[in-house]
Coordinates of C-alpha atoms and ligand atoms in Angstrom, one line a residue:
M1 CA 1.4 -33.2 4.8
K2 CA 0.3 -29.8 6.0
F3 CA -2.1 -27.1 5.1
H4 CA -1.5 -23.7 6.6
M5 CA -3.6 -20.7 5.5
P6 CA -3.6 -18.2 8.4
V7 CA -5.1 -15.3 6.4
K8 CA -8.6 -14.3 7.2
V9 CA -10.2 -14.1 3.8
Y10 CA -13.4 -12.2 3.1
C11 CA -14.5 -12.6 -0.5
E12 CA -17.7 -10.7 -1.3
H13 CA -18.9 -7.4 -2.6
D14 CA -18.3 -4.5 -0.1
C15 CA -16.3 -6.6 2.3
V16 CA -13.9 -3.7 3.0
K17 CA -16.7 -1.8 4.6
T18 CA -18.8 -4.7 5.9
Y19 CA -15.9 -6.1 8.0
S20 CA -14.2 -2.8 8.9
D21 CA -14.9 -3.3 12.6
E22 CA -12.5 -6.2 12.5
W23 CA -9.6 -5.1 10.3
T24 CA -9.5 -1.5 11.5
S25 CA -8.8 -2.8 15.0
L26 CA -5.3 -3.9 14.0
G27 CA -3.8 -0.6 15.3
R28 CA -4.2 3.2 15.8
K29 CA -2.5 4.4 12.7
A30 CA -2.2 2.8 9.2
L31 CA 0.2 3.2 6.4
I32 CA -1.6 2.7 3.1
V33 CA 0.7 1.5 0.2
T34 CA -0.9 1.8 -3.2
G35 CA -0.5 2.9 -6.8
R36 CA -2.5 5.5 -8.7
S37 CA -5.3 3.3 -9.9
S38 CA -6.8 2.5 -6.5
A39 CA -8.2 6.1 -6.4
K40 CA -10.1 5.3 -9.7
N41 CA -11.5 1.8 -8.8
G42 CA -12.9 2.9 -5.5
A43 CA -10.8 0.7 -3.3
L44 CA -8.8 3.5 -1.7
A45 CA -12.0 5.4 -0.9
D46 CA -13.6 2.3 0.7
V47 CA -10.5 1.9 2.9
T48 CA -10.2 5.5 3.9
D49 CA -13.9 5.8 4.6
S50 CA -13.7 2.8 6.8
L51 CA -10.7 4.1 8.7
N52 CA -12.3 7.5 9.1
A53 CA -15.5 5.9 10.4
H54 CA -13.5 4.1 13.1
Q55 CA -11.3 7.2 13.9
I56 CA -8.1 5.4 12.8
S57 CA -5.6 7.8 11.4
Y58 CA -3.5 7.0 8.3
C59 CA -0.9 8.1 5.9
I60 CA -0.7 7.2 2.2
F61 CA 2.1 6.3 -0.1
D62 CA 0.5 6.2 -3.6
H63 CA 3.5 6.0 -5.9
T64 CA 4.3 2.3 -5.7
E65 CA 6.3 1.5 -8.8
E66 CA 5.6 -1.5 -11.0
N67 CA 8.0 -4.3 -9.8
P68 CA 8.9 -2.5 -6.5
S69 CA 12.6 -2.2 -5.7
I70 CA 14.4 -2.6 -2.5
E71 CA 15.2 1.1 -2.6
M72 CA 11.5 2.0 -2.8
V73 CA 10.7 -0.4 0.1
M74 CA 13.3 1.3 2.3
Q75 CA 12.0 4.8 1.4
V76 CA 8.4 3.9 2.4
R77 CA 9.6 2.1 5.5
D78 CA 11.3 5.4 6.6
M79 CA 8.0 7.1 6.1
G80 CA 6.2 4.5 8.2
I81 CA 8.7 4.9 11.0
R82 CA 8.4 8.7 10.9
E83 CA 4.7 8.5 11.0
N84 CA 4.7 5.9 13.8
V85 CA 2.3 3.6 12.1
D86 CA 1.3 0.2 13.6
F87 CA -0.2 -1.6 10.6
V88 CA 0.1 -1.6 6.8
I89 CA -2.6 -1.8 4.2
G90 CA -1.6 -2.8 0.6
I91 CA -4.1 -1.8 -2.1
G92 CA -3.7 -2.7 -5.7
G93 CA -2.0 -5.5 -7.8
G94 CA 1.0 -7.5 -6.8
S95 CA 3.4 -4.6 -6.6
P96 CA 1.8 -2.7 -3.8
M97 CA 0.6 -5.8 -2.0
D98 CA 4.1 -7.4 -2.1
A99 CA 5.7 -4.1 -1.1
A100 CA 3.3 -3.8 1.8
K101 CA 4.7 -7.0 3.3
A102 CA 8.4 -6.0 2.9
I103 CA 7.6 -2.6 4.3
A104 CA 5.7 -4.1 7.3
L105 CA 8.8 -6.4 7.9
M106 CA 11.3 -3.5 7.8
I107 CA 9.2 -1.1 10.0
Y108 CA 9.1 -3.9 12.6
H109 CA 12.8 -4.4 12.3
K110 CA 13.7 -0.7 12.6
D111 CA 17.3 -1.2 13.3
K112 CA 18.0 -3.4 10.3
D113 CA 19.3 -2.1 6.9
A114 CA 18.1 -3.2 3.4
D115 CA 20.3 -6.3 3.5
Y116 CA 17.9 -7.8 6.0
L117 CA 15.3 -8.2 3.3
Y118 CA 17.3 -11.0 1.7
Q119 CA 18.7 -12.5 5.0
Q120 CA 17.3 -15.4 6.9
G121 CA 16.0 -14.3 10.3
D122 CA 12.9 -13.3 12.3
S123 CA 10.1 -12.7 9.8
T124 CA 7.8 -10.9 12.3
A125 CA 6.2 -7.9 10.7
L126 CA 3.6 -5.3 11.5
P127 CA 0.0 -6.6 10.8
I128 CA -1.0 -6.3 7.1
V129 CA -4.3 -5.9 5.3
E130 CA -4.4 -6.6 1.6
V131 CA -7.0 -5.4 -0.9
P132 CA -6.4 -6.7 -4.4
T133 CA -7.6 -4.7 -7.4
T134 CA -6.2 -7.0 -10.1
C135 CA -6.8 -10.7 -10.6
G136 CA -3.4 -12.3 -10.9
T137 CA -1.1 -12.1 -8.1
G138 CA -3.0 -13.8 -5.2
S139 CA -0.5 -11.9 -3.0
E140 CA -3.4 -11.2 -0.5
V141 CA -3.2 -14.8 0.7
T142 CA 0.5 -15.7 0.1
P143 CA 3.4 -15.0 2.4
I144 CA 5.5 -14.1 -0.7
S145 CA 7.0 -10.7 -1.5
V146 CA 8.9 -10.4 -4.8
L147 CA 11.2 -7.4 -5.1
T148 CA 13.4 -6.0 -7.9
I149 CA 17.1 -6.3 -7.2
H150 CA 18.8 -3.8 -9.5
A151 CA 22.2 -5.0 -8.5
K152 CA 21.4 -8.5 -9.8
R153 CA 19.3 -7.2 -12.8
T154 CA 16.3 -9.4 -11.8
K155 CA 13.4 -9.9 -9.4
S156 CA 13.4 -12.4 -6.6
S157 CA 11.2 -13.3 -3.6
I158 CA 12.5 -12.4 -0.2
P159 CA 13.2 -15.4 2.1
H160 CA 10.8 -14.1 4.8
R161 CA 7.4 -15.6 4.8
I162 CA 4.9 -12.9 5.8
F163 CA 1.2 -13.7 5.8
P164 CA -1.3 -10.8 5.8
Q165 CA -3.8 -10.8 8.6
Y166 CA -6.7 -9.9 6.3
A167 CA -7.5 -10.4 2.6
L168 CA -10.4 -8.3 1.5
V169 CA -11.4 -9.6 -1.9
D170 CA -14.0 -7.8 -3.9
G171 CA -14.5 -8.3 -7.7
K172 CA -16.1 -4.9 -8.1
Y173 CA -12.6 -3.3 -8.0
L174 CA -11.9 -4.9 -11.4
A175 CA -14.7 -2.9 -13.1
S176 CA -12.4 0.0 -14.1
A177 CA -9.4 -2.3 -15.0
P178 CA -8.4 -2.1 -18.7
K179 CA -9.0 -5.3 -20.6
K180 CA -5.3 -5.9 -21.1
I181 CA -4.8 -5.9 -17.3
L182 CA -7.6 -8.4 -16.9
V183 CA -6.0 -10.7 -19.5
N184 CA -2.5 -10.4 -18.2
T185 CA -3.4 -10.9 -14.6
S186 CA -5.8 -13.8 -15.3
V187 CA -3.0 -15.5 -17.3
D188 CA -0.8 -15.0 -14.3
S189 CA -3.3 -16.7 -12.0
L190 CA -3.5 -19.6 -14.5
G191 CA 0.3 -19.8 -14.3
H192 CA 0.0 -20.1 -10.5
L193 CA -2.6 -22.8 -10.8
I194 CA -0.6 -24.8 -13.4
E195 CA 2.8 -24.4 -11.8
S196 CA 1.6 -25.4 -8.4
Y197 CA -0.2 -28.4 -9.9
I198 CA 2.7 -29.8 -11.9
N199 CA 4.9 -29.6 -8.9
L200 CA 6.7 -32.0 -6.6
G201 CA 5.5 -29.9 -3.7
A202 CA 1.8 -30.3 -4.5
S203 CA -0.3 -32.1 -1.9
P204 CA -3.9 -33.3 -2.1
F205 CA -4.9 -30.0 -0.4
S206 CA -3.1 -27.8 -2.9
R207 CA -4.2 -30.0 -5.8
M208 CA -7.8 -29.6 -4.8
I209 CA -7.4 -25.8 -4.9
S210 CA -5.5 -25.9 -8.2
E211 CA -8.1 -28.1 -9.8
Y212 CA -11.0 -26.0 -8.6
G213 CA -9.2 -22.9 -9.7
M214 CA -8.5 -24.3 -13.2
A215 CA -12.1 -25.3 -13.6
L216 CA -13.1 -21.7 -12.7
W217 CA -10.6 -20.3 -15.1
K218 CA -12.2 -22.3 -17.9
D219 CA -15.4 -20.3 -17.3
V220 CA -13.4 -17.0 -17.3
K221 CA -11.9 -17.8 -20.7
P222 CA -14.8 -16.6 -22.9
A223 CA -14.8 -13.2 -21.2
L224 CA -11.0 -12.9 -21.7
L225 CA -11.5 -13.6 -25.4
S226 CA -14.4 -11.2 -25.9
D227 CA -15.1 -7.6 -25.3
H228 CA -17.9 -8.3 -22.9
V229 CA -17.0 -8.8 -19.3
T230 CA -19.8 -9.1 -16.8
D231 CA -19.8 -8.5 -13.0
E232 CA -20.1 -12.3 -12.6
D233 CA -16.9 -12.7 -14.8
R234 CA -15.0 -10.2 -12.6
D235 CA -16.1 -12.0 -9.4
R236 CA -14.9 -15.3 -10.9
M237 CA -11.6 -13.8 -12.0
M238 CA -11.0 -12.4 -8.5
L239 CA -11.8 -15.7 -6.8
T240 CA -9.6 -17.7 -9.2
S241 CA -6.7 -15.4 -8.4
T242 CA -7.2 -15.8 -4.7
L243 CA -7.4 -19.6 -5.0
A244 CA -4.3 -19.6 -7.2
G245 CA -2.5 -17.6 -4.4
M246 CA -3.5 -20.3 -1.9
A247 CA -2.1 -23.0 -4.3
I248 CA 1.3 -21.3 -4.7
T249 CA 1.5 -20.7 -0.9
H250 CA 1.7 -24.5 -0.6
A251 CA 3.5 -25.6 -3.7
G252 CA 5.2 -22.5 -5.1
T253 CA 5.9 -21.6 -8.7
T254 CA 8.5 -23.2 -11.0
L255 CA 10.1 -22.7 -14.5
P256 CA 7.7 -20.2 -16.2
H257 CA 7.9 -17.8 -13.2
G258 CA 11.7 -18.2 -13.1
L259 CA 12.0 -17.4 -16.8
S260 CA 9.5 -14.6 -16.6
Y261 CA 11.6 -12.5 -14.1
F262 CA 14.3 -12.2 -16.7
L263 CA 11.8 -11.1 -19.4
T264 CA 10.2 -8.5 -17.1
Y265 CA 13.5 -7.1 -16.0
E266 CA 15.3 -7.0 -19.3
M267 CA 12.4 -6.5 -21.7
H268 CA 9.8 -4.8 -19.5
I269 CA 7.2 -7.4 -20.3
P270 CA 4.4 -7.3 -17.7
H271 CA 4.5 -10.2 -15.2
G272 CA 1.4 -12.1 -16.3
Q273 CA 2.2 -11.9 -19.9
A274 CA 5.8 -13.0 -19.3
V275 CA 4.6 -16.0 -17.2
G276 CA 1.9 -16.9 -19.8
Y277 CA 4.2 -17.4 -22.7
F278 CA 5.8 -20.5 -21.0
Q279 CA 2.7 -22.2 -19.8
P280 CA 2.1 -24.3 -23.0
G281 CA 5.7 -25.5 -22.9
Y282 CA 5.6 -26.3 -19.2
V283 CA 2.4 -28.4 -19.6
A284 CA 3.6 -30.1 -22.8
A285 CA 6.7 -31.4 -21.0
A286 CA 4.7 -33.0 -18.2
A287 CA 3.6 -36.7 -18.0
P288 CA 0.8 -37.5 -20.5
E289 CA -1.8 -38.1 -17.8
T290 CA -1.0 -34.8 -16.0
Q291 CA -1.1 -33.0 -19.3
A292 CA -4.5 -34.4 -20.1
K293 CA -5.9 -33.5 -16.7
V294 CA -4.7 -29.8 -16.9
L295 CA -6.0 -29.5 -20.5
E296 CA -9.4 -31.0 -19.6
L297 CA -9.8 -28.7 -16.6
I298 CA -9.0 -25.5 -18.5
G299 CA -11.1 -26.6 -21.5
C300 CA -8.5 -27.1 -24.2
K301 CA -8.6 -30.3 -26.3
D302 CA -4.9 -30.5 -26.8
I303 CA -1.6 -28.6 -26.4
A304 CA -2.0 -27.0 -29.8
E305 CA -5.3 -25.4 -28.7
F306 CA -3.7 -24.2 -25.5
T307 CA -0.8 -22.7 -27.4
T308 CA -3.2 -20.9 -29.8
L309 CA -5.2 -19.6 -26.9
I310 CA -2.1 -18.1 -25.3
H311 CA -1.0 -16.6 -28.6
T312 CA -4.5 -15.1 -29.1
L313 CA -4.5 -13.6 -25.6
L314 CA -0.9 -12.4 -25.5
G315 CA 0.5 -12.3 -29.1
P316 CA 3.8 -14.0 -29.9
L317 CA 6.9 -13.5 -27.8
E318 CA 9.5 -11.5 -29.8
I319 CA 12.9 -12.1 -28.4
A320 CA 16.5 -12.1 -29.7
P321 CA 18.4 -15.5 -29.8
D322 CA 21.1 -14.3 -27.4
M323 CA 18.4 -13.2 -24.9
V324 CA 17.0 -16.8 -25.0
D325 CA 20.5 -18.2 -24.3
T326 CA 20.9 -15.9 -21.3
A327 CA 17.5 -16.7 -19.9
I328 CA 18.1 -20.4 -20.2
K329 CA 21.5 -20.1 -18.6
G330 CA 20.0 -18.2 -15.7
I331 CA 17.2 -20.7 -15.0
M332 CA 19.5 -23.7 -15.3
A333 CA 21.4 -22.2 -12.3
N334 CA 18.2 -21.5 -10.3
E335 CA 17.9 -24.4 -8.0
R336 CA 14.8 -23.1 -6.3
K337 CA 12.8 -23.0 -9.6
L338 CA 14.2 -26.3 -10.9
K339 CA 13.8 -28.5 -7.8
P340 CA 9.9 -28.7 -7.8
V341 CA 9.7 -29.7 -11.5
P342 CA 8.5 -33.3 -11.7
Y343 CA 10.4 -34.0 -14.9
E344 CA 14.0 -33.8 -16.1
V345 CA 14.8 -30.3 -17.3
T346 CA 17.6 -29.8 -19.9
E347 CA 18.5 -26.8 -22.0
E348 CA 16.5 -28.5 -24.8
T349 CA 13.4 -28.6 -22.7
L350 CA 13.6 -24.9 -22.1
R351 CA 14.4 -24.1 -25.7
K352 CA 11.1 -25.8 -26.5
F353 CA 9.3 -23.5 -24.1
F354 CA 10.6 -20.5 -26.1
E355 CA 9.8 -22.0 -29.4
M356 CA 6.2 -22.6 -28.4
A357 CA 6.0 -19.0 -27.2
M358 CA 7.3 -17.4 -30.4
Ligands
LIG401 ZN1 2.9 -14.7 -10.9

């Protein structure tokens, strides 16, 4: 049994500025990878103010696409090489944070082409700082980078394990996030907690984290269902997401995530929403005592209540029957997502997941 969490995590208000002496010492020039919203939520300004205060130069790529592709990673890696950067800062949701890892890998391996992203080999990368501004991915503490592979019409995590050096986690960056983003990303973190818990790779360490995370999620639930979200709720959502990231670092994700990639690629359903649809089915197929434990932790009296909760938060999944067949076929051939499931999975099991989502 092992527990390996080499990321230095600061989780408190204003941590970007408070600990800037430390993280700005990673190099002389930074490449900031972000999307457009980090300018609105204040995270980008906190990062650039800190870099300026320490006389560290930087360049910014702020057009990170949702579900970043291999092509985008290679384009930004070229920019990083041109600018001679020596560390990478990802600011935003899973897309910029995952992209930052892949870009940091490819800048370090300057002589490699895009194929290297999906090849086994040296995973050394430039140092990485991650600043999350959504509460779902947990990417700030995971070694995972999921990219879109257009040639295969899906998303898939790269085989390299790349831990950031710093995770700077501040719930205040959620203040400007639309409610829909808070819901979708919080449902994603619930998916991480559940899938890493009902998982053959779970250990007492990862279970401890999943259990605490699910108990926190229970307290986040009323805010997700109402129009009133307090600072305290946002802090709790952010912490839950970081804990969920630690849990998947150790046990990984399983069927719901595997199925979600298909929905996201083919139907453009946001990641958290796509993951959330399959959680009731995934829990319902587990052993009765596991099921009872999960439901108790997240504060649902039975599977029916959990299913209703997901429907209330996400609405029903609308999907054509032939798409269901294709998704099931795809996941039945996905050894990586099937292997950690602690129960037998048949096409029928998966069909039930869809029925409960619709
Ligand atoms: Zn996820």
